[in-house]
Amino acid sequence: MVTVGLLYPGHSAEDDYPALEARLDGTIRLPVVITSVGEDAHRVDALLDLGRAERLAEGATELAAAEPDAVMWACTSGSFVFGPEGARNQASGVAQALGVPVSSTSLAFVDACKALDVRRVAVAASYPEDVAQHFVRFLTAGGVEVVAMGSHGIITAAEVGTLDPGRVIAMVKAADHPDADAILVPDTAMHTLEIVDDLEAAVGKPVLTANQVTVWKGLQLIGPVPSLPGLGRLFSARGTHA
């Protein structure tokens, strides 16, 4: 059994991961370590603090006990605000501490788009506009064109974690654009792992969510990604190799 360790900031949708682990009935282990949070705010200064190397290092020390085969910094906004190079530096710092491959949710979004040959996307962001634009720039730097972006101005991760499936589906449908090859839902604070297939059915195209791409990338760091039910086209045969 492979183990993808997750460093997750604070409390909002971290229960998405053990729920998925239970549904997959022993296929993979997804141990979660909660990293410290200064202020729960989707604001650039707070996010730069959230993703500080010291916070990740503390989490990595705790996660070592789970003996992960790979580790993901399961935070989109706390990685993309650092830019591509900064996000890679975050991952390499944790990798040096634990001696296993490491990536982050923001980097996973770019890699997942490449795996599905997705060039143009629409973004359904829970964040305020200015924070969401950091994600747009991150994607653009990775060769992904954003043709439409809906931002919903939700300040705290805690509030995002309370959104019900109907609200998430509505956000994704509202963000869709005829020119978009896929819809990206970038917040790991949003519960999505149980509704990926529902989201894709609602728009008729691939939907990449933060917690979904986080698990996918963690598995890809270890080897070929298994085809897993209920997790959308990314986990179908087409999306399991990048």
Short mmCIF file of C-alpha atoms in Angstrom, two decimals, residues 60-241:
data_model
loop_
_atom_site.label_atom_id
_atom_site.label_comp_id
_atom_site.label_asym_id
_atom_site.label_seq_id
_atom_site.Cartn_x
_atom_site.Cartn_y
_atom_site.Cartn_z
CA ALA A 60 7.11 17.68 7.96
CA THR A 61 8.70 16.68 11.27
CA GLU A 62 5.34 15.42 12.51
CA LEU A 63 4.49 13.71 9.22
CA ALA A 64 7.71 11.68 9.26
CA ALA A 65 6.11 9.25 11.72
CA ALA A 66 3.65 8.18 9.01
CA GLU A 67 6.57 7.10 6.78
CA PRO A 68 5.10 8.60 3.60
CA ASP A 69 6.24 7.52 0.14
CA ALA A 70 5.51 11.05 -1.13
CA VAL A 71 4.22 14.26 0.40
CA MET A 72 1.92 17.02 -0.81
CA TRP A 73 1.63 20.57 0.53
CA ALA A 74 -2.14 20.44 0.28
CA CYS A 75 -2.72 24.14 -0.07
CA THR A 76 -3.32 26.04 -3.29
CA SER A 77 -3.34 29.68 -2.20
CA GLY A 78 -0.47 29.09 0.23
CA SER A 79 1.65 27.89 -2.68
CA PHE A 80 0.61 29.96 -5.71
CA VAL A 81 1.14 33.31 -3.93
CA PHE A 82 4.85 32.43 -3.90
CA GLY A 83 4.93 32.05 -7.69
CA PRO A 84 6.21 28.98 -9.55
CA GLU A 85 9.78 29.20 -8.25
CA GLY A 86 8.63 29.84 -4.70
CA ALA A 87 6.23 26.90 -4.88
CA ARG A 88 9.03 24.64 -6.08
CA ASN A 89 11.22 25.91 -3.23
CA GLN A 90 8.49 25.02 -0.71
CA ALA A 91 8.37 21.48 -2.07
CA SER A 92 12.14 21.04 -2.19
CA GLY A 93 12.47 22.18 1.43
CA VAL A 94 10.05 19.50 2.61
CA ALA A 95 11.69 16.94 0.32
CA GLN A 96 15.08 17.62 1.87
CA ALA A 97 13.62 17.20 5.35
CA LEU A 98 11.85 13.91 4.63
CA GLY A 99 13.87 12.36 1.83
CA VAL A 100 10.82 11.64 -0.36
CA PRO A 101 9.39 13.39 -3.43
CA VAL A 102 7.20 16.39 -2.64
CA SER A 103 4.92 18.70 -4.59
CA SER A 104 2.02 21.06 -3.86
CA THR A 105 -1.53 21.62 -5.01
CA SER A 106 -0.67 24.59 -7.23
CA LEU A 107 2.05 22.66 -9.02
CA ALA A 108 -0.34 19.71 -9.28
CA PHE A 109 -2.92 21.82 -11.14
CA VAL A 110 -0.41 22.65 -13.87
CA ASP A 111 0.73 19.03 -14.13
CA ALA A 112 -2.86 17.72 -14.21
CA CYS A 113 -3.71 20.08 -17.08
CA LYS A 114 -0.75 18.72 -19.00
CA ALA A 115 -1.79 15.14 -18.26
CA LEU A 116 -5.22 15.77 -19.78
CA ASP A 117 -3.84 17.92 -22.60
CA VAL A 118 -5.87 20.84 -21.28
CA ARG A 119 -4.68 24.15 -22.69
CA ARG A 120 -7.50 26.57 -21.83
CA VAL A 121 -9.44 26.61 -18.59
CA ALA A 122 -12.11 28.42 -16.66
CA VAL A 123 -11.52 28.95 -12.94
CA ALA A 124 -14.19 28.73 -10.24
CA ALA A 125 -12.41 30.44 -7.35
CA SER A 126 -13.78 30.90 -3.86
CA TYR A 127 -11.13 33.55 -3.20
CA PRO A 128 -11.34 37.32 -3.50
CA GLU A 129 -10.43 38.68 -6.92
CA ASP A 130 -6.88 39.80 -6.09
CA VAL A 131 -5.94 36.41 -4.66
CA ALA A 132 -7.57 34.58 -7.55
CA GLN A 133 -5.48 36.62 -9.99
CA HIS A 134 -2.33 35.18 -8.39
CA PHE A 135 -3.63 31.74 -9.38
CA VAL A 136 -4.30 32.96 -12.91
CA ARG A 137 -0.71 34.21 -13.19
CA PHE A 138 0.61 30.92 -11.79
CA LEU A 139 -1.32 28.93 -14.39
CA THR A 140 -0.24 31.26 -17.18
CA ALA A 141 3.40 30.77 -16.22
CA GLY A 142 2.80 27.03 -16.49
CA GLY A 143 1.43 27.32 -20.00
CA VAL A 144 -2.26 27.15 -19.12
CA GLU A 145 -4.50 29.91 -20.53
CA VAL A 146 -7.36 31.12 -18.33
CA VAL A 147 -10.29 32.12 -20.55
CA ALA A 148 -12.74 32.89 -17.72
CA MET A 149 -12.52 33.34 -14.00
CA GLY A 150 -15.23 33.64 -11.39
CA SER A 151 -14.16 34.78 -7.92
CA HIS A 152 -16.55 34.57 -4.99
CA GLY A 153 -14.86 36.76 -2.42
CA ILE A 154 -14.88 34.27 0.46
CA ILE A 155 -12.27 35.41 2.96
CA THR A 156 -11.79 32.43 5.28
CA ALA A 157 -11.02 28.79 4.57
CA ALA A 158 -13.38 27.86 7.41
CA GLU A 159 -16.32 29.38 5.52
CA VAL A 160 -15.33 27.65 2.27
CA GLY A 161 -15.35 24.35 4.13
CA THR A 162 -19.06 24.79 4.91
CA LEU A 163 -20.18 25.09 1.26
CA ASP A 164 -22.65 22.33 0.41
CA PRO A 165 -22.40 20.27 -2.80
CA GLY A 166 -25.20 22.21 -4.47
CA ARG A 167 -23.36 25.49 -3.98
CA VAL A 168 -20.12 24.04 -5.33
CA ILE A 169 -21.88 22.64 -8.40
CA ALA A 170 -23.52 26.03 -9.00
CA MET A 171 -20.14 27.78 -8.77
CA VAL A 172 -18.64 25.41 -11.32
CA LYS A 173 -21.56 25.79 -13.73
CA ALA A 174 -21.38 29.58 -13.41
CA ALA A 175 -17.66 29.55 -14.17
CA ASP A 176 -17.95 27.45 -17.33
CA HIS A 177 -17.02 29.02 -20.66
CA PRO A 178 -17.42 27.64 -24.22
CA ASP A 179 -13.69 28.02 -24.88
CA ALA A 180 -12.61 26.21 -21.70
CA ASP A 181 -11.32 22.65 -22.02
CA ALA A 182 -11.81 22.14 -18.28
CA ILE A 183 -12.95 23.88 -15.11
CA LEU A 184 -10.48 24.36 -12.23
CA VAL A 185 -11.69 24.62 -8.64
CA PRO A 186 -8.61 25.74 -6.75
CA ASP A 187 -9.36 25.72 -3.00
CA THR A 188 -8.34 22.76 -0.80
CA ALA A 189 -10.69 24.22 1.82
CA MET A 190 -13.62 23.12 -0.36
CA HIS A 191 -15.10 19.63 0.02
CA THR A 192 -15.00 18.11 -3.47
CA LEU A 193 -13.71 14.55 -3.41
CA GLU A 194 -17.21 13.04 -3.17
CA ILE A 195 -18.67 15.11 -6.01
CA VAL A 196 -16.05 15.22 -8.80
CA ASP A 197 -18.20 13.04 -11.07
CA ASP A 198 -21.24 15.23 -10.31
CA LEU A 199 -19.26 18.36 -11.18
CA GLU A 200 -18.12 16.88 -14.49
CA ALA A 201 -21.66 15.76 -15.31
CA ALA A 202 -22.92 19.29 -14.65
CA VAL A 203 -20.62 20.87 -17.26
CA GLY A 204 -19.84 17.98 -19.60
CA LYS A 205 -16.08 18.42 -19.40
CA PRO A 206 -13.21 17.63 -17.02
CA VAL A 207 -13.27 19.35 -13.66
CA LEU A 208 -10.06 19.56 -11.65
CA THR A 209 -10.49 20.27 -7.96
CA ALA A 210 -7.79 21.07 -5.45
CA ASN A 211 -8.13 18.00 -3.26
CA GLN A 212 -8.46 15.77 -6.33
CA VAL A 213 -5.28 17.00 -8.04
CA THR A 214 -3.45 16.87 -4.71
CA VAL A 215 -4.12 13.13 -4.36
CA TRP A 216 -3.37 12.53 -8.05
CA LYS A 217 -0.02 14.31 -7.93
CA GLY A 218 0.97 12.57 -4.71
CA LEU A 219 0.35 9.21 -6.35
CA GLN A 220 2.13 10.27 -9.54
CA LEU A 221 5.24 11.14 -7.53
CA ILE A 222 5.39 7.46 -6.51
CA GLY A 223 4.59 5.75 -9.81
CA PRO A 224 1.78 5.17 -12.32
CA VAL A 225 -1.47 6.61 -10.97
CA PRO A 226 -4.12 3.93 -10.52
CA SER A 227 -7.52 4.38 -12.14
CA LEU A 228 -9.82 5.20 -9.22
CA PRO A 229 -13.63 5.43 -9.29
CA GLY A 230 -15.54 8.60 -8.53
CA LEU A 231 -12.62 10.98 -9.07
CA GLY A 232 -13.29 12.22 -12.58
CA ARG A 233 -11.46 11.96 -15.86
CA LEU A 234 -8.12 12.76 -14.25
CA PHE A 235 -8.21 9.33 -12.60
CA SER A 236 -9.44 7.54 -15.69
CA ALA A 237 -7.01 5.79 -18.01
CA ARG A 238 -6.42 9.01 -19.95
CA GLY A 239 -5.37 11.01 -16.92
CA THR A 240 -3.19 8.53 -15.09
CA HIS A 241 0.02 9.33 -16.95
#
